[in-house]
Structure formats: structure tokens, C-alpha cells
mmCIF file of C-alpha atoms in Angstrom:
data_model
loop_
_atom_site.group_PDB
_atom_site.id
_atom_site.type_symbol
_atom_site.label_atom_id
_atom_site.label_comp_id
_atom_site.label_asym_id
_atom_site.label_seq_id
_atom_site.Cartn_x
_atom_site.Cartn_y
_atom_site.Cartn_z
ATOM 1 C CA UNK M 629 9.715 -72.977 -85.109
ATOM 2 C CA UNK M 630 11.046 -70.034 -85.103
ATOM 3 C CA UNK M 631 9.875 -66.650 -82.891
ATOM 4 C CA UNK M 632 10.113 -63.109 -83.617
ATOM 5 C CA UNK M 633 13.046 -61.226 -82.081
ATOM 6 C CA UNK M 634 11.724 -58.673 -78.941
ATOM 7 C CA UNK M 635 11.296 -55.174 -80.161
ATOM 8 C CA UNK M 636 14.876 -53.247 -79.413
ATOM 9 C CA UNK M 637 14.652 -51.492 -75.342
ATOM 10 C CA UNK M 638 14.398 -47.195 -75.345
ATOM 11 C CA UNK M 639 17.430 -45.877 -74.480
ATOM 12 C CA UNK M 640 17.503 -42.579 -72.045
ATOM 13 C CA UNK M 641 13.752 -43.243 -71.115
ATOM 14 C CA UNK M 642 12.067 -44.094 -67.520
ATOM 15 C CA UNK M 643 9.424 -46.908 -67.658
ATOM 16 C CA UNK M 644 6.180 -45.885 -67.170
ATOM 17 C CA UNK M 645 3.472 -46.659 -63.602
ATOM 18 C CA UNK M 646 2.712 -50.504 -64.333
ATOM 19 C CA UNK M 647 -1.383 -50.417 -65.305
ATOM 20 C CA UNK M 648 -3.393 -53.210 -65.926
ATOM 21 C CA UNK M 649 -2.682 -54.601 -69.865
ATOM 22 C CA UNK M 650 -5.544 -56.411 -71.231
ATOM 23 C CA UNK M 651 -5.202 -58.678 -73.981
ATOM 24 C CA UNK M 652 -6.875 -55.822 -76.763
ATOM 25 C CA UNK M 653 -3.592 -53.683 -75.103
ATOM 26 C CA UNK M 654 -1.266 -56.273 -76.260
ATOM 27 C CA UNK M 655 -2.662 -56.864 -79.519
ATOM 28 C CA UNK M 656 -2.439 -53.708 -80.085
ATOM 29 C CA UNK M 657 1.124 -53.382 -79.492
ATOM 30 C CA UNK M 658 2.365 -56.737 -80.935
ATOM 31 C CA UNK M 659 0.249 -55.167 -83.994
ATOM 32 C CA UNK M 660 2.400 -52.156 -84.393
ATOM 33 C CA UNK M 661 5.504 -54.776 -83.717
ATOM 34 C CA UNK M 662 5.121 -56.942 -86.487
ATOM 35 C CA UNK M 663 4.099 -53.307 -88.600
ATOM 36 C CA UNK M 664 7.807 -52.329 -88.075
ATOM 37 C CA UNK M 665 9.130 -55.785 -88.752
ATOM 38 C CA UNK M 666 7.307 -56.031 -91.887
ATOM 39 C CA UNK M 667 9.106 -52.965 -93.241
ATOM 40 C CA UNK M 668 12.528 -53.781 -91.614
ATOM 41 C CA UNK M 669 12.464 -50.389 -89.966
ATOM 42 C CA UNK M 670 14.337 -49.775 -86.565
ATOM 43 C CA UNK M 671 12.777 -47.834 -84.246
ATOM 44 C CA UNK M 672 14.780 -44.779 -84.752
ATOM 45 C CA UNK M 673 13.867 -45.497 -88.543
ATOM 46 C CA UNK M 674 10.165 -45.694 -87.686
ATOM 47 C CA UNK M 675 10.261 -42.725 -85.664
ATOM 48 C CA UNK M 676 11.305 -40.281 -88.374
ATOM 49 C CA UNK M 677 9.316 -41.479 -91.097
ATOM 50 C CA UNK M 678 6.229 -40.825 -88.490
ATOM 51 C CA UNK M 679 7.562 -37.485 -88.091
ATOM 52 C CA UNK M 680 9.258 -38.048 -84.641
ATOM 53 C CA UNK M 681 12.511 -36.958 -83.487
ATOM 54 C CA UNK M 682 13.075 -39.715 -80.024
ATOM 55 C CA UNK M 683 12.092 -43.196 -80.426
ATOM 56 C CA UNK M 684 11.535 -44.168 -76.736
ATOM 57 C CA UNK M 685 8.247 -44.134 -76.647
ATOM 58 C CA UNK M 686 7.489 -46.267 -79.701
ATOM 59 C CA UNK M 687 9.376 -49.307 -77.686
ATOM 60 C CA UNK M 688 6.926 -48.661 -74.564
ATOM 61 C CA UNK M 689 3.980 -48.357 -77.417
ATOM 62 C CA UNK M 690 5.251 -52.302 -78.334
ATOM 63 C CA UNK M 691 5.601 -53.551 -75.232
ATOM 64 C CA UNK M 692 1.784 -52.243 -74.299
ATOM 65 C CA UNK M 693 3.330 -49.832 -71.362
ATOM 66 C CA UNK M 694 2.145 -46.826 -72.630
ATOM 67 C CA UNK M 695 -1.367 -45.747 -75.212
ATOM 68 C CA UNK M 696 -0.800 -44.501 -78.321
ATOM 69 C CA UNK M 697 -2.873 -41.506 -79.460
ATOM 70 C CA UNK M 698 -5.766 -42.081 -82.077
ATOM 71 C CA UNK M 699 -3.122 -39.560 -84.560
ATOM 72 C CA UNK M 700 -0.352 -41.286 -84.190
ATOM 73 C CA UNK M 701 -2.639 -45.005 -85.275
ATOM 74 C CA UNK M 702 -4.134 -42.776 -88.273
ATOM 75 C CA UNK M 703 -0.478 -41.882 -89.486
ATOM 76 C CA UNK M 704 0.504 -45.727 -88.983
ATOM 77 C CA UNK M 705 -2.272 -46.430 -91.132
ATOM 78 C CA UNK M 706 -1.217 -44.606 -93.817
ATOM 79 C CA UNK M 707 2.285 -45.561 -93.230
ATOM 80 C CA UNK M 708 1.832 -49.523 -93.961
ATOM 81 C CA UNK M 709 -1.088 -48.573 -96.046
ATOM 82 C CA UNK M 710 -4.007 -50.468 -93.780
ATOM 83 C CA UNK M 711 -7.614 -50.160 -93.805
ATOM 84 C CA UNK M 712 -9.090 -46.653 -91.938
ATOM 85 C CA UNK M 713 -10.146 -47.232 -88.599
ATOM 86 C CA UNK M 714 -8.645 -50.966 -87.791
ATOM 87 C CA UNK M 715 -5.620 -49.337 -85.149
ATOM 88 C CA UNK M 716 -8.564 -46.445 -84.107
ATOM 89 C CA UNK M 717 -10.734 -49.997 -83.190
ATOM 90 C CA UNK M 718 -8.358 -51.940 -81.378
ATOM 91 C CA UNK M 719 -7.370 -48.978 -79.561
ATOM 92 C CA UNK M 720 -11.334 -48.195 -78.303
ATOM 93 C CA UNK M 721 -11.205 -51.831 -77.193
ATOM 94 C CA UNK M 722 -8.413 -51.636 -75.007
ATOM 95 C CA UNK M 723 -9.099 -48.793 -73.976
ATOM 96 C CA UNK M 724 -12.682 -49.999 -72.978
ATOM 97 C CA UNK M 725 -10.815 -52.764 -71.159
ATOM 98 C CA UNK M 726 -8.772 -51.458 -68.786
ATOM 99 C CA UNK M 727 -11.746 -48.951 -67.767
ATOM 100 C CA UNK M 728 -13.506 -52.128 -66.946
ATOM 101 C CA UNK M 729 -10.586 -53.813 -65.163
ATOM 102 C CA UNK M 730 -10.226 -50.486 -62.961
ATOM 103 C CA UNK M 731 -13.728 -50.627 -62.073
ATOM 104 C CA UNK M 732 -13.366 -54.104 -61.034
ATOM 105 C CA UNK M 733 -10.130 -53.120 -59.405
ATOM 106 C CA UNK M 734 -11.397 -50.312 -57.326
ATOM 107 C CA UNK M 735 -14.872 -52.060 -56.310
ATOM 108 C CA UNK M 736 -13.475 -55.097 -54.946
ATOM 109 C CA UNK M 737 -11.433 -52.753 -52.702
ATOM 110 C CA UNK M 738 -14.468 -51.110 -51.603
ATOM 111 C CA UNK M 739 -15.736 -54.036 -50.627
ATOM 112 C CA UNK M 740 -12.969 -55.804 -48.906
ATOM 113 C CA UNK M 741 -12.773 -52.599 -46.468
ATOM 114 C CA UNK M 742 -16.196 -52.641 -45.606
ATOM 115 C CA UNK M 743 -16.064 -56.556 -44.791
ATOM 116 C CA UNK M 744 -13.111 -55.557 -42.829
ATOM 117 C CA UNK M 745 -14.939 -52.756 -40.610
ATOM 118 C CA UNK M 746 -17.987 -55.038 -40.301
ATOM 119 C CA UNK M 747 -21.250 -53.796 -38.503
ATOM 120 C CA UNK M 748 -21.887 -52.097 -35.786
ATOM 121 C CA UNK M 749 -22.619 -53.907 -33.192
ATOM 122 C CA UNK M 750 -24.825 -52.601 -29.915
ATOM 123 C CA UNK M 751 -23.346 -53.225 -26.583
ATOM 124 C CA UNK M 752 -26.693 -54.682 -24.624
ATOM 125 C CA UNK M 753 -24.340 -56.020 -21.444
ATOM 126 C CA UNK M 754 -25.724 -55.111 -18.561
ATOM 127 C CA UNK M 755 -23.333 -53.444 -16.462
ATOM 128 C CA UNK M 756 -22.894 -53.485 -12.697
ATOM 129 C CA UNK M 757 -23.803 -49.493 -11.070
ATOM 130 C CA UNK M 758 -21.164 -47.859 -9.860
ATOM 131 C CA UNK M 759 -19.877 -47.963 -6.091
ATOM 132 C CA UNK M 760 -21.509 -45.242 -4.274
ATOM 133 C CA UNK M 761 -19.483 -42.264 -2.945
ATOM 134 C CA UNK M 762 -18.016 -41.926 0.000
ATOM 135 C CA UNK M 763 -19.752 -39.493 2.792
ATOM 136 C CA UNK M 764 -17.993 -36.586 3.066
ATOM 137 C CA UNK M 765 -16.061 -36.702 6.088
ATOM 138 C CA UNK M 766 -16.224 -34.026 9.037
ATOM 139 C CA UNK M 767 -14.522 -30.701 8.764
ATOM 140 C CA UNK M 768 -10.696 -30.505 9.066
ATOM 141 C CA UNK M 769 -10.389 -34.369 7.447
ATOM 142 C CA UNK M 770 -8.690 -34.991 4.208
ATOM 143 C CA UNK M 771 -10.148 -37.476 1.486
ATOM 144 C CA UNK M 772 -9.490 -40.274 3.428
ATOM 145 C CA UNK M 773 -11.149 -39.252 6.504
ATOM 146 C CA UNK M 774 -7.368 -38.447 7.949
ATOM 147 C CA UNK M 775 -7.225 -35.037 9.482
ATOM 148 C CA UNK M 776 -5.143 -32.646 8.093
ATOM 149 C CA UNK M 777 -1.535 -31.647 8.921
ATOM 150 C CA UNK M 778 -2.791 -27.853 9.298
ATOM 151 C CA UNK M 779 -6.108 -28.312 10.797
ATOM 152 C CA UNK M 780 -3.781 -30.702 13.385
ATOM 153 C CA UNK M 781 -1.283 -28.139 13.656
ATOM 154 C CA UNK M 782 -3.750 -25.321 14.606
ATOM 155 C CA UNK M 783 -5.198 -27.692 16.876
ATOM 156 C CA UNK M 784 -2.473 -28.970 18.991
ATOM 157 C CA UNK M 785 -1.022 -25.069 19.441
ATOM 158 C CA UNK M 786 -5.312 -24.190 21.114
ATOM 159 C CA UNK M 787 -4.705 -27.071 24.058
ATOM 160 C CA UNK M 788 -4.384 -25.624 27.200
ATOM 161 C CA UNK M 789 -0.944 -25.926 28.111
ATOM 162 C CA UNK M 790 -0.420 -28.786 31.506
ATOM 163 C CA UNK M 791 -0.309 -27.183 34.927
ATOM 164 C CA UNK M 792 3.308 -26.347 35.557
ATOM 165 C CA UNK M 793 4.634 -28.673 38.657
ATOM 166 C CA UNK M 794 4.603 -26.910 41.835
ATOM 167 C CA UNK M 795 8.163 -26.272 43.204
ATOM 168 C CA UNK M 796 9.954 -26.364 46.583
ATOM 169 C CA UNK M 797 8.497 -23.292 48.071
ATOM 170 C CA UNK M 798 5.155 -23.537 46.877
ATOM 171 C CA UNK M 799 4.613 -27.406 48.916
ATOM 172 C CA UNK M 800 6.791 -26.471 51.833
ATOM 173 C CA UNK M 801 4.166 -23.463 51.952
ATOM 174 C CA UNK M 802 0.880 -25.902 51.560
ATOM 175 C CA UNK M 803 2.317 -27.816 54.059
ATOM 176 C CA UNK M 804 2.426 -24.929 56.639
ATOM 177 C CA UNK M 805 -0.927 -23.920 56.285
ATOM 178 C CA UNK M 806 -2.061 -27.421 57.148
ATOM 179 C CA UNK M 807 -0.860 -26.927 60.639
ATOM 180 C CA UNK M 808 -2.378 -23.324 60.616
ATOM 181 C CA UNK M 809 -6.153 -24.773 59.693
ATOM 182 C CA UNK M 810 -5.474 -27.554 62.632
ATOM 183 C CA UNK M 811 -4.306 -25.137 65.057
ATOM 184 C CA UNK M 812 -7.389 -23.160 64.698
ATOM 185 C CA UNK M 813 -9.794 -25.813 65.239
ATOM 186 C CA UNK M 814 -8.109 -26.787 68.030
ATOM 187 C CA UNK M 815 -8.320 -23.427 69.619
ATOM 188 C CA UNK M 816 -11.993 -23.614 68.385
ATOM 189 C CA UNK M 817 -12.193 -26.607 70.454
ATOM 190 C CA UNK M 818 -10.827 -24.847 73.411
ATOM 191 C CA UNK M 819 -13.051 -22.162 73.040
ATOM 192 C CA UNK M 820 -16.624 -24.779 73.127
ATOM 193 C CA UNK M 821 -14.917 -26.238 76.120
ATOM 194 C CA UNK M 822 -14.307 -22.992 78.126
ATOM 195 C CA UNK M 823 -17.996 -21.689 77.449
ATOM 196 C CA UNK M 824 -19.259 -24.801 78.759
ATOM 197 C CA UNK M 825 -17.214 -24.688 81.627
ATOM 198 C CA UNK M 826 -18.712 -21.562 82.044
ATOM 199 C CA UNK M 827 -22.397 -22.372 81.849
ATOM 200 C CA UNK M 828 -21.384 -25.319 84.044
ATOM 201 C CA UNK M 829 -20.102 -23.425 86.873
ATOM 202 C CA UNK M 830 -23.091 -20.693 86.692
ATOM 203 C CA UNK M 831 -25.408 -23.747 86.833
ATOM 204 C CA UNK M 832 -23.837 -24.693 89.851
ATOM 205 C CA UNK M 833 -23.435 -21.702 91.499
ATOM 206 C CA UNK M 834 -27.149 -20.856 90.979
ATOM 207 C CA UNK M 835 -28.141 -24.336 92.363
ATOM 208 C CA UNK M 836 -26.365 -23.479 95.714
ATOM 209 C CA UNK M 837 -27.651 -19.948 96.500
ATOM 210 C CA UNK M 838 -31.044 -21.902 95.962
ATOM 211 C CA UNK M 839 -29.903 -24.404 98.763
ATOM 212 C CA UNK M 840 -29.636 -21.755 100.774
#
């Protein structure tokens, strides 16, 4: 068994964005294959007697990469002498099924994203309150109840300043007016004593010229 030689490759031409090919979009393009071989026409050949001056694009019409326009099918028709309307019918149905295979396409993305985000779920876990705040501390204390380096600073310079220590002079001077105070109670003594004296020698004196 013998198979049909491949349709020749376009020359100078970029392939087409891959689509989805359905089997009425390669029937359609093995059609117009076995068209060309019938007549032993190249595709250069075929090109001019459709009226066209590259050939590219009849390789990607072949090979089902590209559509072919409902004129071109009409002047194939008339070409290799077929019934009106048989290309324009297989074209409608492939057409018809890749607009159903890009449905199916873009739908079954649709849904695979939205089984991919999932529901919304409600968070219903109870959750413990919050410590409470820490009572402000007094004035002059920082946020952890430290005081501050100025408030410290202004404090330390309003201490009274320690009683300078006394020097030389000033407790050899204390010391002298310790014997001052005890020489004047001593003369204080003296001065009881004499005034007793006193009222004891006018008692006695009285007593006598009484004697008498």
C-alpha cells in the first residue's frame, strides 16, 4: 500500500499560532491536497492558476494551519469543476468546530480557577482578648516605668548640695566656747553661793542682837 507524498513545505513563510484542528479542519485541507494532486499541479502552479502570486499560504491551507476564505473555496470549485457549495460546507463545519472546542477550552479554565480559589470560608475561632495596657506610669518615667535621663538630670542638679566639712579654725573655735559656757556657770554657781552666804550671815546677825 502505497501513501500519498506530504504536500511540498512554504518557503520564506512563518508558521502560524497553533489552534485547535478538528477533524472537519483536516478534511478540509487533505481535500484541497488530493485537489492539487489530482491535477499534478505544484503549489506555485496552483497558486497562479487561482490568481495568486506567493504560494505559502496554500501549504499552511493543506496542512489545516491556517482557514481558507469562502472566495478562495468558490474559485477551487470552479477550478476542479466540483459541485457549488461542497468546500463552502466543509468549511462552516470546521469552522463550527473549533468555536465549540474554544468554548470548551475557555470554560473548563473558568472552572478549574474557581475550584482553585474555593469558598470563602468564615473564621468563627474564638480568640483570646488582648492583654490590657499598662498604667501609665508617674510623671518624669519613660515607657517602662524607668525615669528619664533629663527628668534625672534636672533632678540630681535641685539636691541641696552636703554641708561642707568644718575646717581647723572653725572646731578649734567650737571648742573654745565650750570652756566659755562652763566658765559662766561656774561663776553662776559662785554667785548662788555668795548670796546665800549673805542671807546666812544676816540671819545670824539678826538672831544675836535678839539675844541681846
Amino acid at each position: 500500500m502505497t501513501t500519498a507524498p506530504r504536500p511540498e513545505e512554504p518557503t520564506g513563510a512563518e508558521p502560524p499560532a497553533p489552534r485547535p484542528i478538528g477533524s472537519c479542519h483536516r478534511e478540509l485541507g487533505l481535500t484541497l491536497y488530493r485537489l492539487r494532486l489530482e491535477r499534478g499541479l505544484s503549489l506555485r502552479a496552483l497558486a497562479r492558476r487561482l490568481g495568486y502570486s506567493s504560494h505559502s499560504a496554500f501549504a499552511d491551507f493543506e496542512k489545516a494551519r491556517r482557514m481558507p476564505g469562502e472566495p478562495l473555496l468558490v474559485a477551487y470549485e470552479r477550478l476542479f469543476e466540483l459541485p457549488h457549495g461542497l468546500l463552502l460546507e466543509l468549511r462552516a463545519r470546521a469552522l463550527a468546530e473549533r468555536a465549540a472546542r474554544l468554548t470548551a477550552i475557555r470554560e473548563s479554565t473558568v472552572l478549574g480557577s474557581t475550584e482553585t480559589l474555593g469558598t470563602p470560608t468564615l473564621d468563627t475561632s474564638v480568640r483570646s482578648p488582648a492583654p490590657p495596657a499598662a498604667p501609665p506610669g508617674p510623671s518624669g518615667t519613660g515607657p517602662t516605668g524607668t525615669p528619664d535621663r533629663e527628668v534625672t538630670r534636672v533632678n540630681q542638679s535641685r539636691r541641696a548640695d552636703p554641708p561642707a566639712p568644718l575646717d581647723r579654725t572653725s572646731r578649734l573655735t567650737g571648742f573654745t566656747r565650750r570652756p566659755r559656757a562652763a566658765g559662766g556657770l561656774a561663776g553662776l554657781g559662785a554667785a548662788v553661793v555668795h548670796f546665800l552666804g549673805r542671807r546666812t550671815g544676816a540671819a545670824s546677825g539678826t538672831r544675836s542682837i535678839a539675844k541681846r
